[in-house]
């Protein structure tokens, strides 16, 4: 009778042991896949934000060169808004993904960009697609 009891105990214990091993293996595999998926997601969204900010920066620097020699009062207002936009872009925390106001600052840059475009009377269309990003008019 004791031998029969040991066989059933080993069967029950094997079930628990395999359950524990399966859980650990699954957890490790899931953690590994989660890290890879998170890295891919972060890279994709970071690239989109970087591309968007880069377009704003290129746009701003080009207009700074174009408006540099203009001296009218209307152009003075454009230059003030432009300098503000450039300052916001330069202060943007590119290298700190944990910055808690990242999206707020990005929204402020977008708003300042729209304000500047309004002063210029242009309708920009910033697009992010599979082929890349671009700013068109």
Coordinates of C-alpha atoms in Angstrom, one line a residue:
X1 CA 0.0 0.0 0.0
X2 CA 2.9 2.4 0.8
X3 CA 4.4 1.7 -2.7
X4 CA 1.1 2.7 -4.3
X5 CA 0.9 5.8 -2.2
X6 CA 4.4 6.8 -3.4
X7 CA 3.5 6.4 -7.0
X8 CA 0.5 8.7 -6.7
X9 CA 2.5 11.2 -4.7
X10 CA 5.2 11.3 -7.4
X11 CA 2.5 11.8 -10.1
X12 CA 1.0 14.7 -8.2
X13 CA 4.4 16.2 -7.4
X14 CA 5.4 15.8 -11.1
X15 CA 2.3 17.7 -12.2
X16 CA 3.1 20.5 -9.8
X17 CA 6.8 20.5 -10.8
X18 CA 6.0 20.6 -14.5
X19 CA 3.4 23.3 -13.9
X20 CA 6.0 25.4 -12.1
X21 CA 8.7 24.9 -14.7
X22 CA 6.2 25.7 -17.5
X23 CA 5.2 28.9 -15.7
X24 CA 8.8 30.0 -15.3
X25 CA 9.7 29.2 -18.9
X26 CA 6.6 31.0 -20.2
X27 CA 7.3 34.0 -18.0
X28 CA 10.9 34.3 -19.2
X29 CA 9.8 33.9 -22.8
X30 CA 7.0 36.5 -22.4
X31 CA 9.4 38.9 -20.7
X32 CA 11.9 38.5 -23.5
X33 CA 9.3 39.1 -26.2
X34 CA 7.8 42.0 -24.3
X35 CA 11.2 43.7 -24.2
X36 CA 11.7 43.3 -27.9
X37 CA 8.2 44.4 -28.7
X38 CA 8.6 47.5 -26.4
X39 CA 11.9 48.4 -28.0
X40 CA 10.4 48.2 -31.5
X41 CA 7.4 50.3 -30.5
X42 CA 9.7 52.9 -28.9
X43 CA 12.0 53.0 -31.9
X44 CA 9.1 53.5 -34.3
X45 CA 7.4 56.2 -32.3
X46 CA 10.7 57.9 -31.4
X47 CA 11.6 58.0 -35.1
X48 CA 8.2 59.6 -35.9
X49 CA 8.7 62.3 -33.3
X50 CA 12.2 62.9 -34.4
X51 CA 11.2 63.2 -38.0
X52 CA 8.4 65.6 -37.1
X53 CA 10.7 67.8 -35.0
X54 CA 13.4 67.7 -37.7
X55 CA 10.9 68.9 -40.3
X56 CA 9.9 71.8 -38.0
X57 CA 13.5 72.7 -37.4
X58 CA 14.4 72.6 -41.1
X59 CA 11.3 74.7 -42.0
X60 CA 12.2 77.2 -39.2
X61 CA 15.8 77.6 -40.2
X62 CA 14.9 78.0 -43.9
X63 CA 12.4 80.8 -43.0
X64 CA 14.9 82.4 -40.6
X65 CA 17.3 82.8 -43.6
X66 CA 14.5 84.1 -45.8
X67 CA 13.2 86.6 -43.2
X68 CA 16.6 87.7 -42.0
X69 CA 16.8 90.8 -44.3
X70 CA 13.1 91.8 -43.9
X71 CA 12.5 94.8 -41.7
X72 CA 8.8 95.6 -41.8
X73 CA 6.7 95.5 -38.6
X74 CA 4.8 92.4 -39.9
X75 CA 8.1 90.6 -40.5
X76 CA 9.2 91.6 -37.0
X77 CA 6.3 89.7 -35.5
X78 CA 7.0 86.7 -37.7
X79 CA 10.6 86.7 -36.5
X80 CA 9.6 86.8 -32.9
X81 CA 7.3 83.8 -33.4
X82 CA 10.0 82.1 -35.4
X83 CA 12.7 82.6 -32.7
X84 CA 10.2 81.3 -30.1
X85 CA 9.7 78.2 -32.3
X86 CA 13.4 77.6 -32.8
X87 CA 14.0 78.0 -29.0
X88 CA 11.3 75.5 -28.2
X89 CA 12.8 73.0 -30.7
X90 CA 16.3 73.5 -29.3
X91 CA 15.1 72.9 -25.7
X92 CA 13.1 69.7 -26.7
X93 CA 14.5 66.7 -24.7
X94 CA 15.5 64.4 -27.6
X95 CA 17.6 62.1 -25.4
X96 CA 15.3 61.7 -22.4
X97 CA 12.3 59.4 -23.2
X98 CA 11.3 59.5 -19.6
X99 CA 10.7 63.3 -19.6
X100 CA 7.2 63.6 -18.2
X101 CA 6.1 66.6 -20.3
X102 CA 7.4 65.3 -23.6
X103 CA 4.0 65.2 -25.3
X104 CA 3.0 68.6 -23.8
X105 CA 6.1 70.2 -25.2
X106 CA 5.6 68.5 -28.5
X107 CA 2.0 69.9 -28.6
X108 CA 3.3 73.4 -27.8
X109 CA 5.8 73.1 -30.7
X110 CA 3.1 72.0 -33.0
X111 CA 0.9 74.9 -31.9
X112 CA 3.8 77.4 -32.4
X113 CA 4.5 75.9 -35.8
X114 CA 0.8 76.3 -36.8
X115 CA 0.9 79.9 -35.5
X116 CA 4.0 80.7 -37.6
X117 CA 2.4 79.1 -40.7
X118 CA -0.7 81.2 -40.2
X119 CA 1.5 84.3 -40.1
X120 CA 3.1 83.2 -43.4
X121 CA -0.3 82.3 -44.8
X122 CA 0.8 78.8 -45.8
X123 CA -1.0 75.5 -45.3
X124 CA 1.6 72.9 -44.3
X125 CA 0.7 69.2 -44.5
X126 CA 3.1 67.1 -42.4
X127 CA 2.8 63.4 -43.3
X128 CA 4.4 60.3 -41.8
X129 CA 4.1 57.3 -44.0
X130 CA 5.8 54.0 -44.7
X131 CA 8.0 55.7 -47.3
X132 CA 9.1 58.4 -44.9
X133 CA 8.0 61.7 -43.7
X134 CA 7.6 65.0 -45.4
X135 CA 6.3 68.5 -45.2
X136 CA 4.4 69.7 -48.2
X137 CA 2.4 72.8 -49.2

